[in-house]
């Protein structure tokens, strides 16, 4: 199985900050990587697919990059609505696996 | 509007069974792969199972193989998860989710989730 490791597990930041979350795959997954945002008590929301393709309706301050085993999610200027938990997910092969999550909290 | 409504969760003893349901509306249900994804309280997301459009292809995470069965009824726009021999580690919120497309096992719509508690 492909293991997905995210870091940091928790990130403290302020409104307006630029933040980057990293996701590492245990083997190459090409660009078969998605990012989700989940707020407490809510369902996950798809942000990015194919490592860097922004979903419709997602603000342009979100961006993704990477291929192979190393990927990043960047938020260029944090907004109050962005404080949430972020998950990466590979879909290169079965079983599909998610990272353990990165909790983005207000500093 | 796409809607997925999960139901069927509850408290069950270890070794017991439960059947989850997901009622879909607002899209052509029979055209999409569907999935169950779970999330233990305070934990991350775990893929459980996928089923293709006509129910002929089913995939499971290793930990539930032989115990869980995913199925669908396209005439009733419904997805199901039959869970047998439940264990404490199966306790989670279970979400049904729609796959974005048949070539990408990523999820664009999710049900609200149904909580499964496994305890004596």
PDB file of C-alpha atoms in Angstrom:
ATOM      1  CA  UNK A   1       0.000   0.000   0.000  1.00  0.00           C
ATOM      2  CA  UNK A   2       1.106   3.561  -0.671  1.00  0.00           C
ATOM      3  CA  UNK A   3       1.517   5.553   2.526  1.00  0.00           C
ATOM      4  CA  UNK A   4       0.826   9.280   2.506  1.00  0.00           C
ATOM      5  CA  UNK A   5       2.593  11.411   5.091  1.00  0.00           C
ATOM      6  CA  UNK A   6       1.680  15.022   5.673  1.00  0.00           C
ATOM      7  CA  UNK A   7       3.647  17.620   7.569  1.00  0.00           C
ATOM      8  CA  UNK A   8       3.351  19.528   9.656  1.00  0.00           C
ATOM      9  CA  UNK A   9       0.523  17.879  11.598  1.00  0.00           C
ATOM     10  CA  UNK A  10      -0.458  21.258  13.011  1.00  0.00           C
ATOM     11  CA  UNK A  11       0.295  24.674  11.621  1.00  0.00           C
ATOM     12  CA  UNK A  12      -0.331  27.945  13.414  1.00  0.00           C
ATOM     13  CA  UNK A  13      -0.623  31.001  11.201  1.00  0.00           C
ATOM     14  CA  UNK A  14      -2.222  34.415  10.972  1.00  0.00           C
ATOM     15  CA  UNK A  15      -4.627  35.949   8.498  1.00  0.00           C
ATOM     16  CA  UNK A  16      -2.635  37.150   5.516  1.00  0.00           C
ATOM     17  CA  UNK A  17       0.175  34.628   5.939  1.00  0.00           C
ATOM     18  CA  UNK A  18       1.420  32.406   3.167  1.00  0.00           C
ATOM     19  CA  UNK A  19       1.411  28.774   4.261  1.00  0.00           C
ATOM     20  CA  UNK A  20       2.582  25.532   2.716  1.00  0.00           C
ATOM     21  CA  UNK A  21       1.570  21.983   3.620  1.00  0.00           C
ATOM     22  CA  UNK A  22       3.645  19.078   2.373  1.00  0.00           C
ATOM     23  CA  UNK A  23       2.463  15.586   1.462  1.00  0.00           C
ATOM     24  CA  UNK A  24       4.901  12.777   0.742  1.00  0.00           C
ATOM     25  CA  UNK A  25       4.044   9.455  -0.896  1.00  0.00           C
ATOM     26  CA  UNK A  26       5.910   6.265  -0.032  1.00  0.00           C
ATOM     27  CA  UNK A  27       6.322   5.572  -3.755  1.00  0.00           C
ATOM     28  CA  UNK A  28       5.789   7.481  -6.941  1.00  0.00           C
ATOM     29  CA  UNK A  29       2.173   8.356  -7.698  1.00  0.00           C
ATOM     30  CA  UNK A  30       2.867  10.577 -10.722  1.00  0.00           C
ATOM     31  CA  UNK A  31       0.409  13.441 -10.227  1.00  0.00           C
ATOM     32  CA  UNK A  32      -2.521  11.361  -8.984  1.00  0.00           C
ATOM     33  CA  UNK A  33      -2.994  13.464  -5.900  1.00  0.00           C
ATOM     34  CA  UNK A  34      -5.927  15.402  -4.508  1.00  0.00           C
ATOM     35  CA  UNK A  35      -6.285  17.866  -1.661  1.00  0.00           C
ATOM     36  CA  UNK A  36      -9.371  18.304   0.533  1.00  0.00           C
ATOM     37  CA  UNK A  37     -10.381  20.823   3.161  1.00  0.00           C
ATOM     38  CA  UNK A  38     -12.493  19.719   6.113  1.00  0.00           C
ATOM     39  CA  UNK A  39     -14.001  21.964   8.759  1.00  0.00           C
ATOM     40  CA  UNK A  40     -15.225  20.628  12.128  1.00  0.00           C
ATOM     41  CA  UNK A  41     -18.525  18.794  11.757  1.00  0.00           C
ATOM     42  CA  UNK A  42     -18.486  19.179   7.980  1.00  0.00           C
ATOM     43  CA  UNK A  43     -17.715  16.903   5.076  1.00  0.00           C
ATOM     44  CA  UNK A  44     -14.463  17.147   3.118  1.00  0.00           C
ATOM     45  CA  UNK A  45     -14.381  19.565   0.212  1.00  0.00           C
ATOM     46  CA  UNK A  46     -12.319  18.837  -2.881  1.00  0.00           C
ATOM     47  CA  UNK A  47      -9.843  21.636  -3.567  1.00  0.00           C
ATOM     48  CA  UNK A  48      -7.310  20.309  -6.046  1.00  0.00           C
ATOM     49  CA  UNK A  49      -6.957  17.257  -8.294  1.00  0.00           C
ATOM     50  CA  UNK A  50      -4.091  15.987 -10.452  1.00  0.00           C
ATOM     51  CA  UNK A  51      -1.733  17.668  -7.952  1.00  0.00           C
ATOM     52  CA  UNK A  52      -2.232  21.174  -9.311  1.00  0.00           C
ATOM     53  CA  UNK A  53      -5.646  21.489 -10.952  1.00  0.00           C
ATOM     54  CA  UNK A  54      -7.909  23.778  -8.953  1.00  0.00           C
ATOM     55  CA  UNK A  55     -11.510  22.691  -8.698  1.00  0.00           C
ATOM     56  CA  UNK A  56     -14.183  25.036  -9.959  1.00  0.00           C
ATOM     57  CA  UNK A  57     -15.189  27.606  -7.361  1.00  0.00           C
ATOM     58  CA  UNK A  58     -12.053  27.247  -5.264  1.00  0.00           C
ATOM     59  CA  UNK A  59     -10.312  30.585  -4.654  1.00  0.00           C
ATOM     60  CA  UNK A  60      -7.097  31.182  -6.576  1.00  0.00           C
ATOM     61  CA  UNK A  61      -5.156  31.711  -3.340  1.00  0.00           C
ATOM     62  CA  UNK A  62      -5.047  27.900  -3.168  1.00  0.00           C
ATOM     63  CA  UNK A  63      -2.472  26.174  -5.339  1.00  0.00           C
ATOM     64  CA  UNK A  64      -0.913  22.749  -5.548  1.00  0.00           C
ATOM     65  CA  UNK A  65       2.316  21.475  -6.977  1.00  0.00           C
ATOM     66  CA  UNK A  66       4.512  18.420  -7.151  1.00  0.00           C
ATOM     67  CA  UNK A  67       4.804  15.068  -8.818  1.00  0.00           C
ATOM     68  CA  UNK A  68       6.245  11.688  -8.042  1.00  0.00           C
ATOM     69  CA  UNK A  69       6.494  11.525  -4.265  1.00  0.00           C
ATOM     70  CA  UNK A  70       6.541  15.124  -3.018  1.00  0.00           C
ATOM     71  CA  UNK A  71       3.594  17.496  -3.155  1.00  0.00           C
ATOM     72  CA  UNK A  72       2.638  20.817  -1.643  1.00  0.00           C
ATOM     73  CA  UNK A  73      -0.534  22.757  -1.004  1.00  0.00           C
ATOM     74  CA  UNK A  74       0.019  26.504  -0.698  1.00  0.00           C
ATOM     75  CA  UNK A  75      -2.392  29.147   0.480  1.00  0.00           C
ATOM     76  CA  UNK A  76      -0.994  32.478  -0.667  1.00  0.00           C
ATOM     77  CA  UNK A  77      -2.797  34.759   1.790  1.00  0.00           C
ATOM     78  CA  UNK A  78      -4.736  33.100   4.579  1.00  0.00           C
ATOM     79  CA  UNK A  79      -8.339  34.132   5.061  1.00  0.00           C
ATOM     80  CA  UNK A  80     -10.428  33.480   8.185  1.00  0.00           C
ATOM     81  CA  UNK A  81     -12.429  30.851   6.294  1.00  0.00           C
ATOM     82  CA  UNK A  82      -9.276  28.816   5.583  1.00  0.00           C
ATOM     83  CA  UNK A  83      -8.682  27.608   9.133  1.00  0.00           C
ATOM     84  CA  UNK A  84      -9.509  23.926   8.830  1.00  0.00           C
ATOM     85  CA  UNK A  85      -7.896  20.514   8.439  1.00  0.00           C
ATOM     86  CA  UNK A  86      -6.369  19.616   5.085  1.00  0.00           C
ATOM     87  CA  UNK A  87      -5.931  16.115   3.711  1.00  0.00           C
ATOM     88  CA  UNK A  88      -4.008  14.833   0.746  1.00  0.00           C
ATOM     89  CA  UNK A  89      -5.177  11.668  -1.021  1.00  0.00           C
ATOM     90  CA  UNK A  90      -3.514   9.574  -3.686  1.00  0.00           C
ATOM     91  CA  UNK A  91      -5.523   7.819  -6.361  1.00  0.00           C
ATOM     92  CA  UNK A  92      -2.699   6.175  -8.261  1.00  0.00           C
ATOM     93  CA  UNK A  93      -3.817   2.646  -7.348  1.00  0.00           C
ATOM     94  CA  UNK A  94      -5.888   0.713  -4.852  1.00  0.00           C
ATOM     95  CA  UNK A  95      -6.055   0.954  -1.952  1.00  0.00           C
ATOM     96  CA  UNK A  96      -6.668   4.662  -2.039  1.00  0.00           C
ATOM     97  CA  UNK A  97      -5.092   6.292   1.005  1.00  0.00           C
ATOM     98  CA  UNK A  98      -5.206   9.673   2.674  1.00  0.00           C
ATOM     99  CA  UNK A  99      -2.616  11.593   4.609  1.00  0.00           C
ATOM    100  CA  UNK A 100      -3.210  11.918   8.316  1.00  0.00           C
ATOM    101  CA  UNK A 101      -4.230  15.553   7.973  1.00  0.00           C
ATOM    102  CA  UNK A 102      -2.781  18.963   8.729  1.00  0.00           C
ATOM    103  CA  UNK A 103      -4.709  21.130  11.138  1.00  0.00           C
ATOM    104  CA  UNK A 104      -4.351  24.807  10.251  1.00  0.00           C
ATOM    105  CA  UNK A 105      -5.101  26.939  13.289  1.00  0.00           C
ATOM    106  CA  UNK A 106      -5.138  30.609  14.078  1.00  0.00           C
ATOM    107  CA  UNK A 107      -1.995  31.899  15.748  1.00  0.00           C
TER     108      UNK A 107
ATOM    109  CA  UNK B   1     -28.665  19.966  -6.828  1.00  0.00           C
ATOM    110  CA  UNK B   2     -26.628  16.882  -6.020  1.00  0.00           C
ATOM    111  CA  UNK B   3     -27.631  15.348  -2.692  1.00  0.00           C
ATOM    112  CA  UNK B   4     -26.403  12.286  -0.850  1.00  0.00           C
ATOM    113  CA  UNK B   5     -28.207  11.354   2.354  1.00  0.00           C
ATOM    114  CA  UNK B   6     -26.617   8.726   4.573  1.00  0.00           C
ATOM    115  CA  UNK B   7     -28.548   6.657   7.083  1.00  0.00           C
ATOM    116  CA  UNK B   8     -28.505   3.404   9.008  1.00  0.00           C
ATOM    117  CA  UNK B   9     -25.807   4.037  11.582  1.00  0.00           C
ATOM    118  CA  UNK B  10     -26.199   3.232  15.230  1.00  0.00           C
ATOM    119  CA  UNK B  11     -24.875   1.308  18.200  1.00  0.00           C
ATOM    120  CA  UNK B  12     -23.996  -2.325  17.615  1.00  0.00           C
ATOM    121  CA  UNK B  13     -22.176  -4.910  19.681  1.00  0.00           C
ATOM    122  CA  UNK B  14     -18.866  -6.377  18.507  1.00  0.00           C
ATOM    123  CA  UNK B  15     -19.602  -9.183  16.083  1.00  0.00           C
ATOM    124  CA  UNK B  16     -22.896  -7.610  15.068  1.00  0.00           C
ATOM    125  CA  UNK B  17     -24.174  -6.358  11.737  1.00  0.00           C
ATOM    126  CA  UNK B  18     -25.446  -3.097  10.333  1.00  0.00           C
ATOM    127  CA  UNK B  19     -26.617  -1.958   6.912  1.00  0.00           C
ATOM    128  CA  UNK B  20     -25.900   1.584   5.826  1.00  0.00           C
ATOM    129  CA  UNK B  21     -27.845   3.323   3.078  1.00  0.00           C
ATOM    130  CA  UNK B  22     -27.229   6.376   0.937  1.00  0.00           C
ATOM    131  CA  UNK B  23     -30.044   8.011  -1.006  1.00  0.00           C
ATOM    132  CA  UNK B  24     -28.855   9.942  -4.040  1.00  0.00           C
ATOM    133  CA  UNK B  25     -30.650  12.669  -5.966  1.00  0.00           C
ATOM    134  CA  UNK B  26     -29.937  15.503  -8.350  1.00  0.00           C
ATOM    135  CA  UNK B  27     -27.744  13.559 -10.750  1.00  0.00           C
ATOM    136  CA  UNK B  28     -27.730  10.469 -12.913  1.00  0.00           C
ATOM    137  CA  UNK B  29     -26.848   7.987 -10.174  1.00  0.00           C
ATOM    138  CA  UNK B  30     -26.360   5.055 -12.520  1.00  0.00           C
ATOM    139  CA  UNK B  31     -23.609   6.938 -14.381  1.00  0.00           C
ATOM    140  CA  UNK B  32     -21.212   7.229 -11.469  1.00  0.00           C
ATOM    141  CA  UNK B  33     -18.913   5.059  -9.435  1.00  0.00           C
ATOM    142  CA  UNK B  34     -19.777   5.410  -5.751  1.00  0.00           C
ATOM    143  CA  UNK B  35     -17.797   4.932  -2.581  1.00  0.00           C
ATOM    144  CA  UNK B  36     -17.887   4.620   1.176  1.00  0.00           C
ATOM    145  CA  UNK B  37     -15.267   6.517   3.169  1.00  0.00           C
ATOM    146  CA  UNK B  38     -15.061   6.474   6.959  1.00  0.00           C
ATOM    147  CA  UNK B  39     -13.620   8.680   9.647  1.00  0.00           C
ATOM    148  CA  UNK B  40     -13.084   7.524  13.206  1.00  0.00           C
ATOM    149  CA  UNK B  41     -13.854  10.217  15.810  1.00  0.00           C
ATOM    150  CA  UNK B  42     -11.091  12.794  15.793  1.00  0.00           C
ATOM    151  CA  UNK B  43      -9.138  10.861  13.167  1.00  0.00           C
ATOM    152  CA  UNK B  44      -8.403  11.045   9.467  1.00  0.00           C
ATOM    153  CA  UNK B  45     -10.198   9.722   6.421  1.00  0.00           C
ATOM    154  CA  UNK B  46     -10.094   6.084   5.328  1.00  0.00           C
ATOM    155  CA  UNK B  47     -11.391   4.716   2.045  1.00  0.00           C
ATOM    156  CA  UNK B  48     -13.576   1.654   2.580  1.00  0.00           C
ATOM    157  CA  UNK B  49     -15.067   0.504  -0.716  1.00  0.00           C
ATOM    158  CA  UNK B  50     -15.939   1.480  -4.292  1.00  0.00           C
ATOM    159  CA  UNK B  51     -18.567   0.134  -6.664  1.00  0.00           C
ATOM    160  CA  UNK B  52     -18.865   0.788 -10.379  1.00  0.00           C
ATOM    161  CA  UNK B  53     -21.888   2.038 -12.233  1.00  0.00           C
ATOM    162  CA  UNK B  54     -23.725  -1.270 -12.641  1.00  0.00           C
ATOM    163  CA  UNK B  55     -22.453  -2.933  -9.474  1.00  0.00           C
ATOM    164  CA  UNK B  56     -20.333  -5.491 -11.292  1.00  0.00           C
ATOM    165  CA  UNK B  57     -17.002  -4.223  -9.937  1.00  0.00           C
ATOM    166  CA  UNK B  58     -16.353  -3.816  -6.233  1.00  0.00           C
ATOM    167  CA  UNK B  59     -13.173  -2.893  -4.416  1.00  0.00           C
ATOM    168  CA  UNK B  60     -12.450  -2.939  -0.698  1.00  0.00           C
ATOM    169  CA  UNK B  61      -9.776  -1.923   1.738  1.00  0.00           C
ATOM    170  CA  UNK B  62      -8.072  -5.031   3.080  1.00  0.00           C
ATOM    171  CA  UNK B  63      -9.330  -4.572   6.636  1.00  0.00           C
ATOM    172  CA  UNK B  64     -12.992  -5.014   5.622  1.00  0.00           C
ATOM    173  CA  UNK B  65     -12.696  -7.678   2.932  1.00  0.00           C
ATOM    174  CA  UNK B  66     -14.957 -10.628   3.655  1.00  0.00           C
ATOM    175  CA  UNK B  67     -16.929  -8.648   6.250  1.00  0.00           C
ATOM    176  CA  UNK B  68     -18.362  -5.658   4.342  1.00  0.00           C
ATOM    177  CA  UNK B  69     -20.309  -5.683   1.081  1.00  0.00           C
ATOM    178  CA  UNK B  70     -20.959  -2.608  -1.039  1.00  0.00           C
ATOM    179  CA  UNK B  71     -23.965  -2.685  -3.346  1.00  0.00           C
ATOM    180  CA  UNK B  72     -26.304  -0.380  -5.197  1.00  0.00           C
ATOM    181  CA  UNK B  73     -29.839  -0.240  -6.535  1.00  0.00           C
ATOM    182  CA  UNK B  74     -29.867   2.072  -9.533  1.00  0.00           C
ATOM    183  CA  UNK B  75     -33.646   1.872  -9.849  1.00  0.00           C
ATOM    184  CA  UNK B  76     -33.903   3.397  -6.373  1.00  0.00           C
ATOM    185  CA  UNK B  77     -30.841   5.674  -6.635  1.00  0.00           C
ATOM    186  CA  UNK B  78     -29.423   4.040  -3.550  1.00  0.00           C
ATOM    187  CA  UNK B  79     -26.049   2.848  -2.307  1.00  0.00           C
ATOM    188  CA  UNK B  80     -25.598   0.362   0.511  1.00  0.00           C
ATOM    189  CA  UNK B  81     -22.910  -0.994   2.803  1.00  0.00           C
ATOM    190  CA  UNK B  82     -23.648  -4.261   4.573  1.00  0.00           C
ATOM    191  CA  UNK B  83     -21.307  -4.540   7.538  1.00  0.00           C
ATOM    192  CA  UNK B  84     -20.940  -7.890   9.301  1.00  0.00           C
ATOM    193  CA  UNK B  85     -18.659  -9.114  12.083  1.00  0.00           C
ATOM    194  CA  UNK B  86     -18.176  -5.559  13.268  1.00  0.00           C
ATOM    195  CA  UNK B  87     -15.139  -4.733  15.365  1.00  0.00           C
ATOM    196  CA  UNK B  88     -14.328  -1.861  17.697  1.00  0.00           C
ATOM    197  CA  UNK B  89     -11.984  -0.459  15.060  1.00  0.00           C
ATOM    198  CA  UNK B  90     -14.871  -0.130  12.600  1.00  0.00           C
ATOM    199  CA  UNK B  91     -16.429   2.602  14.722  1.00  0.00           C
ATOM    200  CA  UNK B  92     -16.535   5.770  12.644  1.00  0.00           C
ATOM    201  CA  UNK B  93     -18.652   8.197  10.727  1.00  0.00           C
ATOM    202  CA  UNK B  94     -19.358   6.572   7.377  1.00  0.00           C
ATOM    203  CA  UNK B  95     -19.762   8.813   4.353  1.00  0.00           C
ATOM    204  CA  UNK B  96     -21.047   7.842   0.962  1.00  0.00           C
ATOM    205  CA  UNK B  97     -19.306   9.792  -1.741  1.00  0.00           C
ATOM    206  CA  UNK B  98     -19.540  10.207  -5.489  1.00  0.00           C
ATOM    207  CA  UNK B  99     -16.454   9.682  -7.564  1.00  0.00           C
ATOM    208  CA  UNK B 100     -15.637  12.653  -9.760  1.00  0.00           C
ATOM    209  CA  UNK B 101     -15.394  10.416 -12.803  1.00  0.00           C
ATOM    210  CA  UNK B 102     -14.747   6.788 -13.648  1.00  0.00           C
ATOM    211  CA  UNK B 103     -11.012   7.299 -14.086  1.00  0.00           C
ATOM    212  CA  UNK B 104     -10.393   9.278 -10.902  1.00  0.00           C
ATOM    213  CA  UNK B 105     -11.064   7.866  -7.485  1.00  0.00           C
ATOM    214  CA  UNK B 106     -11.559  11.286  -5.929  1.00  0.00           C
ATOM    215  CA  UNK B 107     -14.752  12.595  -4.468  1.00  0.00           C
ATOM    216  CA  UNK B 108     -16.725  15.641  -5.477  1.00  0.00           C
ATOM    217  CA  UNK B 109     -19.871  15.111  -3.395  1.00  0.00           C
ATOM    218  CA  UNK B 110     -20.287  13.585   0.048  1.00  0.00           C
ATOM    219  CA  UNK B 111     -23.203  12.550   2.203  1.00  0.00           C
ATOM    220  CA  UNK B 112     -23.514  14.065   5.640  1.00  0.00           C
ATOM    221  CA  UNK B 113     -22.288  10.872   7.260  1.00  0.00           C
ATOM    222  CA  UNK B 114     -23.828   8.303   9.590  1.00  0.00           C
ATOM    223  CA  UNK B 115     -22.200   7.321  12.869  1.00  0.00           C
ATOM    224  CA  UNK B 116     -21.443   3.697  13.629  1.00  0.00           C
ATOM    225  CA  UNK B 117     -20.573   2.857  17.220  1.00  0.00           C
ATOM    226  CA  UNK B 118     -19.290  -0.616  18.073  1.00  0.00           C
ATOM    227  CA  UNK B 119     -19.408  -1.293  21.768  1.00  0.00           C
ATOM    228  CA  UNK B 120     -20.814  -3.563  24.451  1.00  0.00           C
TER     229      UNK B 120
END
